[in-house]
Short mmCIF file of C-alpha atoms in Angstrom, two decimals:
data_model
loop_
_atom_site.label_atom_id
_atom_site.label_comp_id
_atom_site.label_asym_id
_atom_site.label_seq_id
_atom_site.Cartn_x
_atom_site.Cartn_y
_atom_site.Cartn_z
CA MET M 1 5.71 51.56 -88.49
CA GLY M 2 7.13 49.56 -91.38
CA CYS M 3 5.68 46.30 -92.57
CA MET M 4 7.34 42.94 -92.18
CA GLN M 5 7.26 42.15 -95.89
CA CYS M 6 7.06 44.64 -98.72
CA GLU M 7 7.85 43.47 -102.26
CA LYS M 8 8.83 45.48 -105.32
CA GLU M 9 6.77 43.20 -107.61
CA PRO M 10 3.63 41.36 -106.50
CA PRO M 11 3.85 37.55 -106.84
CA LYS M 12 1.19 35.51 -108.64
CA PRO M 13 -2.13 35.15 -106.83
CA LEU M 14 -2.70 32.27 -104.41
CA TYR M 15 -5.00 29.48 -105.62
CA GLY M 16 -4.59 30.79 -109.20
CA GLY M 17 -6.99 33.66 -108.48
CA SER M 18 -9.97 31.38 -107.76
CA ILE M 19 -13.51 32.76 -108.08
CA LEU M 20 -12.35 36.30 -108.85
CA MET M 21 -10.80 35.11 -112.08
CA THR M 22 -13.97 33.37 -113.27
CA SER M 23 -16.50 36.00 -112.24
CA ALA M 24 -17.66 37.72 -115.43
CA GLU M 25 -18.41 41.00 -113.66
CA ALA M 26 -15.10 41.24 -111.84
CA PRO M 27 -12.42 43.43 -113.38
CA THR M 28 -9.23 41.58 -114.12
CA THR M 29 -7.18 41.65 -110.95
CA VAL M 30 -3.76 40.95 -112.41
CA SER M 31 -2.16 43.70 -114.42
CA ALA M 32 1.29 45.20 -114.66
CA GLY M 33 0.47 48.27 -112.66
CA GLY M 34 -2.05 46.78 -110.31
CA LYS M 35 -5.77 47.48 -110.39
CA LYS M 36 -6.85 50.86 -109.07
CA LEU M 37 -9.71 49.64 -106.95
CA LEU M 38 -10.21 52.49 -104.53
CA MET M 39 -10.13 56.19 -105.11
CA ALA M 40 -9.09 58.80 -102.58
CA LYS M 41 -11.07 59.41 -99.39
CA SER M 42 -13.47 56.50 -99.77
CA LYS M 43 -15.16 55.68 -96.48
CA SER M 44 -17.13 52.52 -95.63
CA ALA M 45 -19.39 52.90 -98.66
CA PRO M 46 -17.33 51.89 -101.69
CA ALA M 47 -16.51 54.45 -104.33
CA LYS M 48 -18.31 53.80 -107.62
CA GLY M 49 -16.62 51.14 -109.69
CA SER M 50 -14.37 50.00 -106.87
CA THR M 51 -16.28 46.92 -105.77
CA LEU M 52 -15.89 43.39 -107.06
CA LYS M 53 -19.12 41.46 -107.48
CA VAL M 54 -18.85 37.83 -106.38
CA GLU M 55 -21.18 34.84 -106.22
CA LEU M 56 -21.00 33.33 -102.73
CA GLU M 57 -22.06 29.90 -101.53
CA LYS M 58 -23.85 28.77 -98.36
CA ASP M 59 -21.79 27.65 -95.33
CA THR M 60 -18.49 28.43 -96.99
CA HIS M 61 -15.24 29.89 -95.67
CA TYR M 62 -13.56 32.34 -98.07
CA ALA M 63 -9.79 32.81 -97.87
CA LEU M 64 -8.73 36.19 -99.24
CA SER M 65 -5.25 37.15 -100.32
CA ALA M 66 -4.25 40.36 -102.09
CA TRP M 67 -1.12 42.41 -102.68
CA LEU M 68 -1.71 46.10 -101.94
CA GLN M 69 0.14 49.36 -102.53
CA LEU M 70 -0.77 53.01 -101.92
CA SER M 71 0.04 55.77 -104.40
CA LYS M 72 1.56 57.80 -101.53
CA SER M 73 2.16 57.71 -97.76
CA THR M 74 1.42 54.78 -95.40
CA GLY M 75 -1.97 53.80 -94.03
CA ASP M 76 -4.31 51.09 -92.79
CA VAL M 77 -6.27 49.29 -95.51
CA ARG M 78 -9.33 47.21 -94.68
CA ALA M 79 -10.91 44.55 -96.92
CA ILE M 80 -14.69 44.13 -96.60
CA LEU M 81 -16.66 41.14 -97.86
CA VAL M 82 -20.39 41.87 -98.02
CA THR M 83 -22.22 38.53 -97.73
CA PRO M 84 -25.69 37.80 -99.19
CA ASP M 85 -27.27 38.22 -95.73
CA GLY M 86 -26.27 41.90 -95.86
CA ASN M 87 -23.43 41.63 -93.32
CA PHE M 88 -20.33 43.74 -93.89
CA ASN M 89 -17.54 41.36 -92.80
CA THR M 90 -14.04 42.72 -92.27
CA ALA M 91 -11.89 40.17 -94.06
CA GLY M 92 -8.60 41.71 -92.92
CA MET M 93 -6.71 44.93 -92.31
CA ILE M 94 -3.02 45.71 -92.80
CA VAL M 95 -0.55 48.55 -92.98
CA VAL M 96 0.14 49.41 -96.64
CA GLN M 97 2.95 51.57 -98.01
CA SER M 98 3.75 53.35 -101.25
CA GLY M 99 6.57 52.12 -103.48
CA CYS M 100 6.15 48.41 -102.68
CA TRP M 101 3.52 45.69 -102.30
CA THR M 102 2.29 44.20 -99.02
CA MET M 103 0.20 41.05 -98.75
CA LEU M 104 -3.11 40.95 -96.94
CA LYS M 105 -4.26 37.50 -95.85
CA GLY M 106 -7.63 36.98 -94.26
CA GLY M 107 -11.15 36.12 -95.23
CA ALA M 108 -14.70 35.70 -93.98
CA THR M 109 -17.51 33.17 -93.84
CA SER M 110 -20.77 33.21 -95.78
CA VAL M 111 -23.71 31.35 -94.23
CA ALA M 112 -26.04 32.22 -97.13
CA ALA M 113 -25.82 31.77 -100.91
CA GLY M 114 -26.17 34.65 -103.34
CA LYS M 115 -24.52 37.83 -104.56
CA GLY M 116 -21.73 39.37 -102.54
CA GLU M 117 -19.28 42.24 -102.88
CA LEU M 118 -15.64 42.77 -102.03
CA PHE M 119 -14.15 46.21 -101.54
CA PHE M 120 -11.34 48.00 -99.73
CA GLU M 121 -11.24 51.14 -97.59
CA THR M 122 -8.33 53.16 -96.27
CA ASN M 123 -7.71 55.86 -93.65
CA VAL M 124 -5.44 57.98 -95.88
CA THR M 125 -6.06 60.15 -98.92
CA ALA M 126 -4.36 58.05 -101.56
CA GLU M 127 -5.12 55.74 -104.42
CA LEU M 128 -5.04 52.05 -103.56
CA MET M 129 -3.69 49.54 -106.07
CA VAL M 130 -4.52 45.87 -105.76
CA ASP M 131 -2.78 43.03 -107.55
CA SER M 132 -2.57 39.24 -107.52
CA MET M 133 -5.83 38.93 -105.65
CA ALA M 134 -7.59 35.65 -104.84
CA LEU M 135 -10.78 34.75 -103.02
CA GLN M 136 -10.91 31.00 -102.54
CA PRO M 137 -14.02 29.12 -101.35
CA PHE M 138 -13.78 26.18 -98.94
CA SER M 139 -16.82 24.23 -97.77
CA PHE M 140 -16.70 23.58 -94.01
CA GLU M 141 -15.82 19.94 -94.83
CA GLU M 142 -12.92 21.03 -97.08
CA TRP M 143 -11.68 23.40 -94.39
CA GLN M 144 -11.73 20.61 -91.80
CA SER M 145 -9.98 18.15 -94.14
CA HIS M 146 -7.22 20.75 -94.64
CA ARG M 147 -6.86 20.86 -90.84
CA ASP M 148 -6.72 17.05 -90.67
CA GLU M 149 -3.93 16.95 -93.28
CA SER M 150 -1.99 19.59 -91.38
CA ILE M 151 -2.46 17.74 -88.05
CA ALA M 152 -1.22 14.48 -89.59
CA LYS M 153 1.87 16.29 -90.82
CA GLU M 154 2.60 18.58 -87.85
CA ARG M 155 1.33 16.75 -84.76
CA LYS M 156 1.78 13.09 -85.70
CA LYS M 157 4.60 10.91 -86.91
CA LYS M 158 5.09 7.44 -88.34
CA VAL M 159 6.48 5.32 -85.51
CA LYS M 160 7.91 1.84 -85.28
CA ILE M 161 7.98 -0.24 -82.09
CA THR M 162 9.86 -3.56 -82.08
CA VAL M 163 9.18 -6.10 -79.31
CA HIS M 164 11.69 -8.78 -78.21
CA GLY M 165 11.22 -11.64 -75.79
CA SER M 166 13.67 -12.38 -72.97
CA ASP M 167 15.58 -14.74 -75.32
CA GLY M 168 16.21 -11.82 -77.71
CA ASN M 169 13.90 -13.14 -80.41
CA VAL M 170 11.17 -10.91 -81.78
CA LEU M 171 7.62 -11.42 -80.54
CA PRO M 172 5.14 -11.64 -83.42
CA ASP M 173 1.43 -11.20 -82.79
CA ALA M 174 1.96 -9.49 -79.43
CA GLU M 175 -0.91 -7.28 -78.23
CA LEU M 176 0.02 -3.66 -77.48
CA SER M 177 -1.97 -1.08 -75.58
CA LEU M 178 -0.67 2.49 -75.70
CA GLU M 179 -1.37 5.51 -73.54
CA ARG M 180 0.18 8.93 -73.98
CA VAL M 181 1.40 10.03 -70.56
CA ALA M 182 3.62 13.07 -71.18
CA LYS M 183 5.09 15.54 -73.65
CA GLY M 184 3.30 16.06 -76.96
CA PHE M 185 1.46 19.22 -77.95
CA PRO M 186 1.26 21.56 -74.93
CA LEU M 187 -2.31 22.30 -73.79
CA GLY M 188 -2.81 24.41 -70.70
CA ASN M 189 -5.17 26.59 -68.69
CA ALA M 190 -5.12 29.59 -66.39
CA MET M 191 -4.61 28.62 -62.75
CA THR M 192 -6.00 30.62 -59.82
CA LYS M 193 -4.85 30.62 -56.19
CA GLU M 194 -8.02 28.78 -55.07
CA ILE M 195 -6.33 25.60 -56.34
CA LEU M 196 -4.15 25.62 -53.20
CA ASP M 197 -7.16 25.02 -50.92
CA ILE M 198 -9.51 22.87 -53.00
CA PRO M 199 -8.41 19.26 -53.70
CA GLU M 200 -11.19 18.82 -56.30
CA TYR M 201 -9.82 21.80 -58.25
CA GLU M 202 -6.29 20.38 -58.02
CA LYS M 203 -7.47 16.97 -59.28
CA TRP M 204 -9.57 18.45 -62.10
CA PHE M 205 -6.77 20.75 -63.32
CA THR M 206 -3.77 18.43 -63.02
CA SER M 207 -5.48 15.46 -64.71
CA ARG M 208 -6.01 17.49 -67.89
CA PHE M 209 -3.36 20.13 -68.52
CA THR M 210 0.38 20.09 -69.17
CA VAL M 211 0.86 23.88 -68.94
CA ALA M 212 -0.34 26.46 -66.41
CA THR M 213 -0.38 30.25 -66.45
CA MET M 214 -1.16 31.99 -63.17
CA GLU M 215 -4.09 34.30 -63.85
CA ASN M 216 -2.88 37.25 -61.72
CA GLU M 217 -0.58 35.92 -59.01
CA MET M 218 2.79 36.72 -60.67
CA LYS M 219 1.77 40.18 -61.86
CA TRP M 220 3.45 43.19 -60.28
CA TYR M 221 0.22 44.32 -58.60
CA SER M 222 0.06 40.91 -56.88
CA THR M 223 3.69 40.65 -55.71
CA GLU M 224 4.28 44.30 -54.71
CA TYR M 225 0.92 45.98 -54.23
CA ASP M 226 2.48 48.16 -51.53
CA GLN M 227 5.86 49.61 -52.42
CA ASN M 228 8.83 47.60 -51.10
CA GLN M 229 6.62 44.86 -49.63
CA GLU M 230 7.21 41.93 -51.97
CA LEU M 231 5.15 38.78 -51.51
CA TYR M 232 5.88 35.59 -53.44
CA GLU M 233 4.34 33.02 -51.09
CA ILE M 234 1.19 32.34 -53.15
CA PRO M 235 2.81 32.09 -56.61
CA ASP M 236 5.60 29.98 -55.06
CA LYS M 237 3.03 27.49 -53.74
CA MET M 238 1.21 27.44 -57.10
CA LEU M 239 4.50 26.80 -58.91
CA ALA M 240 5.36 23.97 -56.49
CA LEU M 241 1.95 22.38 -57.13
CA ALA M 242 2.49 22.58 -60.90
CA GLU M 243 6.00 21.11 -60.57
CA LYS M 244 4.64 18.19 -58.50
CA TYR M 245 2.57 17.17 -61.53
CA ASN M 246 5.23 17.99 -64.19
CA ILE M 247 3.09 20.88 -65.41
CA SER M 248 5.14 23.59 -67.17
CA VAL M 249 4.49 27.19 -66.11
CA ARG M 250 4.37 30.33 -68.27
CA GLY M 251 5.50 33.49 -66.43
CA HIS M 252 2.75 36.10 -66.72
CA ASN M 253 3.90 38.86 -66.70
CA VAL M 254 6.99 40.97 -65.94
CA PHE M 255 5.27 44.27 -66.84
CA TRP M 256 1.86 45.28 -68.18
CA ASP M 257 1.77 48.35 -70.44
CA ASP M 258 -1.81 49.27 -69.48
CA GLN M 259 -1.97 52.52 -67.46
CA SER M 260 -5.08 51.27 -65.60
CA LYS M 261 -3.24 48.17 -64.31
CA GLN M 262 -0.47 50.10 -62.50
CA MET M 263 -0.58 50.53 -58.73
CA ASP M 264 -1.19 54.10 -57.52
CA TRP M 265 2.34 54.32 -56.19
CA VAL M 266 3.81 53.34 -59.61
CA SER M 267 1.68 55.87 -61.52
CA LYS M 268 2.95 58.70 -59.31
CA LEU M 269 6.68 57.98 -59.69
CA SER M 270 8.99 60.38 -61.51
CA VAL M 271 10.92 58.95 -64.45
CA PRO M 272 14.12 58.29 -62.43
CA GLN M 273 12.05 56.69 -59.63
CA LEU M 274 10.12 54.57 -62.14
CA LYS M 275 13.35 53.31 -63.71
CA LYS M 276 14.57 52.30 -60.27
CA ALA M 277 11.31 50.57 -59.31
CA MET M 278 11.19 48.74 -62.65
CA ALA M 279 14.81 47.56 -62.35
CA LYS M 280 14.02 46.19 -58.89
CA ARG M 281 10.79 44.48 -59.99
CA LEU M 282 12.45 42.95 -63.03
CA LYS M 283 15.52 41.72 -61.17
CA ASN M 284 13.55 40.29 -58.26
CA VAL M 285 10.77 38.48 -60.10
CA VAL M 286 12.96 37.10 -62.91
CA SER M 287 15.74 35.99 -60.52
CA HIS M 288 13.18 34.49 -58.12
CA TYR M 289 11.80 32.19 -60.83
CA ALA M 290 14.97 31.77 -62.91
CA GLY M 291 15.21 28.33 -64.54
CA LYS M 292 11.67 27.36 -63.45
CA LEU M 293 9.52 28.87 -66.23
CA ILE M 294 9.17 27.91 -69.90
CA HIS M 295 8.09 31.43 -70.98
CA TRP M 296 7.83 35.01 -69.80
CA ASP M 297 5.22 37.43 -71.11
CA VAL M 298 7.69 40.30 -70.96
CA LEU M 299 5.70 43.47 -71.63
CA ASN M 300 2.03 42.60 -71.83
CA GLU M 301 -0.18 44.32 -74.42
CA ASN M 302 2.42 46.80 -75.69
CA LEU M 303 0.54 47.37 -78.97
CA HIS M 304 -2.65 48.60 -77.30
CA TYR M 305 -0.95 50.43 -74.43
CA SER M 306 2.27 52.35 -73.86
CA PHE M 307 2.57 53.32 -70.17
CA PHE M 308 6.28 52.45 -70.08
CA GLU M 309 7.10 53.77 -73.58
CA ASP M 310 5.41 57.08 -72.78
CA LYS M 311 7.61 57.47 -69.70
CA LEU M 312 10.86 55.91 -70.91
CA GLY M 313 10.86 56.21 -74.70
CA ASN M 314 10.17 54.03 -77.71
CA SER M 315 12.73 51.33 -76.88
CA ALA M 316 11.30 50.56 -73.40
CA SER M 317 9.95 47.15 -74.51
CA ALA M 318 13.21 46.17 -76.21
CA GLU M 319 15.21 47.17 -73.13
CA VAL M 320 13.01 45.07 -70.82
CA PHE M 321 13.39 42.01 -73.11
CA LYS M 322 17.16 42.45 -73.00
CA GLU M 323 17.28 42.68 -69.19
CA VAL M 324 15.02 39.65 -68.65
CA ALA M 325 17.23 37.51 -70.92
CA LYS M 326 20.35 38.54 -68.97
CA LEU M 327 18.85 37.16 -65.75
CA ASP M 328 17.30 33.98 -67.14
CA ASP M 329 18.19 32.53 -70.53
CA LYS M 330 15.84 29.53 -70.22
CA PRO M 331 12.37 30.97 -70.98
CA ILE M 332 11.15 31.99 -74.42
CA LEU M 333 10.34 35.72 -74.25
CA PHE M 334 6.90 36.73 -75.51
CA MET M 335 5.00 39.74 -76.61
CA ASN M 336 1.43 38.99 -75.51
CA GLU M 337 -1.47 40.79 -77.15
CA TYR M 338 -5.22 40.62 -77.73
CA ASN M 339 -7.27 41.13 -80.93
CA THR M 340 -4.41 40.27 -83.31
CA ILE M 341 -6.36 37.24 -84.52
CA GLU M 342 -9.70 37.93 -82.83
CA GLU M 343 -10.71 41.30 -84.24
CA PRO M 344 -9.77 42.49 -87.74
CA ASN M 345 -11.37 45.88 -86.99
CA ASP M 346 -8.91 46.73 -84.19
CA ALA M 347 -6.10 48.63 -85.92
CA ALA M 348 -3.67 48.63 -82.95
CA PRO M 349 -2.55 44.97 -82.89
CA LEU M 350 -2.87 43.97 -86.55
CA PRO M 351 -0.56 41.09 -87.55
CA THR M 352 1.59 43.46 -89.64
CA LYS M 353 1.91 45.87 -86.67
CA TYR M 354 2.67 43.00 -84.30
CA LEU M 355 5.50 41.86 -86.59
CA ALA M 356 6.85 45.40 -86.89
CA LYS M 357 6.99 45.75 -83.08
CA LEU M 358 8.63 42.34 -82.73
CA LYS M 359 11.19 43.31 -85.36
CA GLN M 360 11.91 46.56 -83.48
CA ILE M 361 12.56 44.56 -80.26
CA GLN M 362 14.70 41.97 -82.10
CA SER M 363 16.82 44.60 -83.84
CA TYR M 364 17.61 46.52 -80.62
CA PRO M 365 21.36 46.32 -79.84
CA GLY M 366 22.11 43.08 -77.99
CA ASN M 367 18.72 41.48 -78.68
CA SER M 368 19.38 39.53 -81.88
CA LYS M 369 20.09 36.17 -80.21
CA LEU M 370 17.24 36.19 -77.68
CA LYS M 371 14.56 33.46 -77.81
CA TYR M 372 11.30 35.07 -78.94
CA GLY M 373 7.69 33.96 -78.99
CA ILE M 374 4.45 35.41 -80.35
CA GLY M 375 1.71 35.38 -77.71
CA LEU M 376 -1.86 35.72 -78.99
CA GLU M 377 -4.36 36.04 -76.14
CA SER M 378 -7.32 34.84 -78.23
CA HIS M 379 -10.24 36.38 -76.32
CA PHE M 380 -13.03 35.75 -78.82
CA ASP M 381 -16.58 36.96 -79.25
CA THR M 382 -17.56 35.61 -82.71
CA PRO M 383 -14.47 34.15 -84.39
CA ASN M 384 -13.78 34.85 -88.07
CA ILE M 385 -12.04 31.53 -88.79
CA PRO M 386 -10.59 32.41 -92.25
CA TYR M 387 -9.18 35.61 -90.72
CA VAL M 388 -7.64 33.59 -87.86
CA ARG M 389 -5.88 31.31 -90.34
CA GLY M 390 -4.73 34.15 -92.59
CA SER M 391 -3.37 36.06 -89.58
CA LEU M 392 -1.54 33.01 -88.25
CA ASP M 393 -0.02 32.53 -91.74
CA THR M 394 1.20 36.15 -91.69
CA LEU M 395 2.62 35.89 -88.14
CA ALA M 396 4.30 32.54 -88.86
CA LYS M 397 6.59 34.33 -91.33
CA ALA M 398 8.55 35.64 -88.32
CA LYS M 399 9.69 32.03 -87.74
CA VAL M 400 9.30 32.17 -83.96
CA PRO M 401 6.94 29.92 -81.94
CA ILE M 402 3.35 31.13 -81.76
CA TRP M 403 1.25 30.33 -78.69
CA LEU M 404 -2.45 31.01 -78.18
CA THR M 405 -2.06 32.14 -74.59
CA GLU M 406 -5.46 33.02 -73.07
CA ILE M 407 -8.25 31.41 -75.12
CA ASP M 408 -11.80 32.14 -74.11
CA VAL M 409 -15.09 32.74 -75.91
CA LYS M 410 -17.87 34.99 -74.62
CA LYS M 411 -21.09 33.39 -73.40
CA GLY M 412 -23.70 32.90 -76.08
CA PRO M 413 -25.65 30.18 -77.86
CA LYS M 414 -22.60 29.17 -79.95
CA GLN M 415 -19.92 29.45 -77.23
CA VAL M 416 -19.11 25.71 -77.30
CA GLU M 417 -19.03 25.51 -81.10
CA TYR M 418 -16.84 28.63 -81.35
CA LEU M 419 -14.38 27.38 -78.73
CA GLU M 420 -14.00 24.08 -80.58
CA GLU M 421 -13.40 25.89 -83.89
CA VAL M 422 -10.74 28.19 -82.39
CA MET M 423 -8.93 25.32 -80.65
CA ARG M 424 -9.00 23.18 -83.81
CA GLU M 425 -7.69 26.06 -85.91
CA GLY M 426 -4.81 26.62 -83.49
CA PHE M 427 -3.94 22.93 -83.16
CA ALA M 428 -3.88 22.49 -86.94
CA HIS M 429 -1.66 25.50 -87.70
CA PRO M 430 2.02 24.57 -88.16
CA GLY M 431 3.16 27.86 -86.62
CA VAL M 432 1.29 27.28 -83.34
CA LYS M 433 3.37 25.45 -80.73
CA GLY M 434 1.01 25.50 -77.73
CA ILE M 435 -2.47 26.46 -76.52
CA VAL M 436 -3.49 27.84 -73.12
CA LEU M 437 -7.14 28.34 -72.16
CA TRP M 438 -8.31 31.18 -69.94
CA GLY M 439 -10.88 29.24 -67.94
CA ALA M 440 -9.76 31.03 -64.77
CA TRP M 441 -11.91 29.50 -61.99
CA HIS M 442 -13.22 31.50 -59.04
CA ALA M 443 -15.89 30.51 -56.54
CA LYS M 444 -17.92 33.63 -57.37
CA GLU M 445 -17.50 33.62 -61.14
CA CYS M 446 -14.95 32.88 -63.84
CA TYR M 447 -13.19 35.60 -65.82
CA VAL M 448 -15.22 35.10 -69.03
CA MET M 449 -15.51 31.37 -69.60
CA CYS M 450 -16.16 28.68 -66.98
CA LEU M 451 -15.13 25.14 -67.87
CA THR M 452 -16.78 23.66 -64.75
CA ASP M 453 -19.42 24.46 -62.16
CA LYS M 454 -18.59 25.24 -58.52
CA ASN M 455 -18.13 21.53 -57.76
CA PHE M 456 -15.72 20.93 -60.67
CA LYS M 457 -18.27 19.07 -62.73
CA ASN M 458 -17.75 19.94 -66.40
CA LEU M 459 -20.03 22.41 -68.12
CA PRO M 460 -20.56 21.90 -71.90
CA VAL M 461 -17.48 24.10 -72.55
CA GLY M 462 -15.41 21.80 -70.32
CA ASP M 463 -16.78 18.76 -72.14
CA ILE M 464 -15.56 20.08 -75.50
CA VAL M 465 -12.09 20.65 -74.03
CA ASP M 466 -12.06 17.06 -72.72
CA LYS M 467 -13.24 15.79 -76.11
CA LEU M 468 -10.31 17.54 -77.84
CA ILE M 469 -7.77 16.41 -75.21
CA ALA M 470 -8.87 12.81 -75.83
CA GLU M 471 -8.89 13.23 -79.61
CA TRP M 472 -5.40 14.77 -79.65
CA LYS M 473 -3.84 11.84 -77.83
CA ALA M 474 -5.96 9.06 -79.32
CA VAL M 475 -4.16 5.78 -80.02
CA PRO M 476 -4.97 2.88 -82.33
CA LYS M 477 -7.12 0.13 -80.80
CA ASP M 478 -6.27 -3.58 -81.25
CA ALA M 479 -2.59 -2.82 -81.89
CA LYS M 480 -0.48 -5.92 -82.64
CA THR M 481 3.05 -6.68 -83.79
CA ASP M 482 3.48 -8.29 -87.22
CA ASP M 483 5.41 -11.50 -87.96
CA LYS M 484 8.68 -9.56 -87.49
CA GLY M 485 7.67 -8.36 -84.01
CA VAL M 486 7.11 -4.84 -85.32
CA PHE M 487 4.18 -2.48 -84.78
CA GLU M 488 3.97 0.52 -87.13
CA SER M 489 1.47 3.35 -86.92
CA GLU M 490 0.93 7.11 -86.99
CA LEU M 491 0.87 8.49 -83.46
CA PHE M 492 0.61 11.95 -81.96
CA HIS M 493 3.97 13.19 -80.65
CA GLY M 494 4.53 12.34 -76.99
CA GLU M 495 5.80 9.91 -74.39
CA TYR M 496 3.82 6.68 -74.20
CA ASN M 497 3.33 3.87 -71.75
CA VAL M 498 3.22 0.69 -73.81
CA THR M 499 1.82 -2.50 -72.29
CA VAL M 500 2.71 -5.70 -74.16
CA LYS M 501 0.83 -9.00 -73.76
CA HIS M 502 2.03 -12.22 -75.42
CA LYS M 503 1.48 -15.93 -74.82
CA SER M 504 5.20 -16.36 -74.05
CA LEU M 505 5.15 -13.69 -71.30
CA LYS M 506 4.11 -14.62 -67.77
CA ASP M 507 3.27 -10.95 -66.97
CA PRO M 508 2.61 -8.06 -69.32
CA LEU M 509 5.60 -5.85 -70.17
CA VAL M 510 5.16 -2.15 -69.38
CA HIS M 511 7.62 0.29 -70.96
CA THR M 512 7.69 4.06 -71.36
CA VAL M 513 8.86 5.08 -74.83
CA ASN M 514 9.71 8.57 -76.06
CA LEU M 515 8.02 9.17 -79.40
CA ASP M 516 8.19 12.94 -79.02
CA SER M 517 11.68 13.46 -80.38
CA LYS M 518 12.25 9.89 -81.67
CA SER M 519 10.22 7.76 -84.06
CA GLU M 520 11.54 4.27 -83.23
CA ALA M 521 11.54 2.31 -79.99
CA THR M 522 12.51 -1.21 -78.91
CA ILE M 523 10.87 -3.05 -76.03
CA LYS M 524 12.59 -6.12 -74.58
CA ALA M 525 11.42 -8.53 -71.90
CA LYS M 526 13.79 -8.95 -68.96
CA GLU M 527 15.55 -12.28 -68.74
#
């Protein structure tokens, strides 16, 4: 598969080369022909002379960028940062070609100070050339301040609210209290059918989230487990519940490319029968929910699995995207995949391979004008935060909305801390347009991550979600208009209820103002 971006000449290194340029032991990384850092057939142990020695600091994120080219063929290249604690950290992996340069962006975190090493390995017999390489250190505080700057730019705006009395004159020194009530950055969660029977679940879910994804209820194995017996009653009721609370719904999913997730009857179909069954499923589910969904996950996990491609050919995914768009042009159409940002050691869904597959779908005849999205499931064990950011940077080059669609973190002593880090990283990235958690609640047990106990009392993981929800719609306290009746501030995007109190007003004024798409609003007392 080709790469998204392959340049004839490598650009200058990011961050001016950073610590690699100042390390006395490191070979110079910028040269006309690129540095030959890895000889043929090197496995995980670096070939002699192909490692870069680096001094690493304690509690520091390292962002790596490098332009890579192979002397022949195409292969996967992995960057390894060995930290002073002896850990071999995969800092990134990409598809590299001969004849042009491809950029790897990633990194790793060092929790200890001391000597480290950086080297590359590849799965093909070829010489690897590296150019314009940079390894930039960021203390955790610096990393967070970069996020804060990005949030201020991407998620907030300078707003101006002018308040007039009933006589038309401005009201100086009026007290304002603001509450965000709608719109703004979409934050959602997986919804399970138990919500239909448990009022506490309904209250807990609907008071927090603005987006819902049904965990399993829209999937083919839920709506047509037995051939020709289609059941939509449960997902219909779940959709109606979401609509009652103005919660947007992601359609999940039209098809799932995993062989093990097909019903027995589907697995046994001949190719002509499968085509017929797929056409029926696609037409019925997409028509049934037409106009009611913000997204469809069209062909789930089509980088790891290929049930439909194996049966119908390489353009199966592209064809399904095309047919879904014909029946409903409202939803954004997503690829949805795991390990693209979670696991740099999984070669199947690497960011460069994700982009290549997306490009293949986009360039299929008739598909150029479709609305596309990049769905990243985000099922984490131990997140590599610099790799997450580097991967999001790479994926953002496609210029389509990125959503983190199924965030969870495995149980462990740092589960809460890791979840907070992943959510903050997503919220701060300009390419990310929404976040959905995968806290899929069941009475017996949750899928991987429970946000509450059985009585819908928050667990520590739920508390961190609530903390971030509150933080991401926080408003200034003690807000007042100036002598011109104007209040100016930086607010998170969204729709706000504004309550105005002033000595000239008998009762407080309450207005809803849209500061999601607009940045100015006027509030006037009725005469």
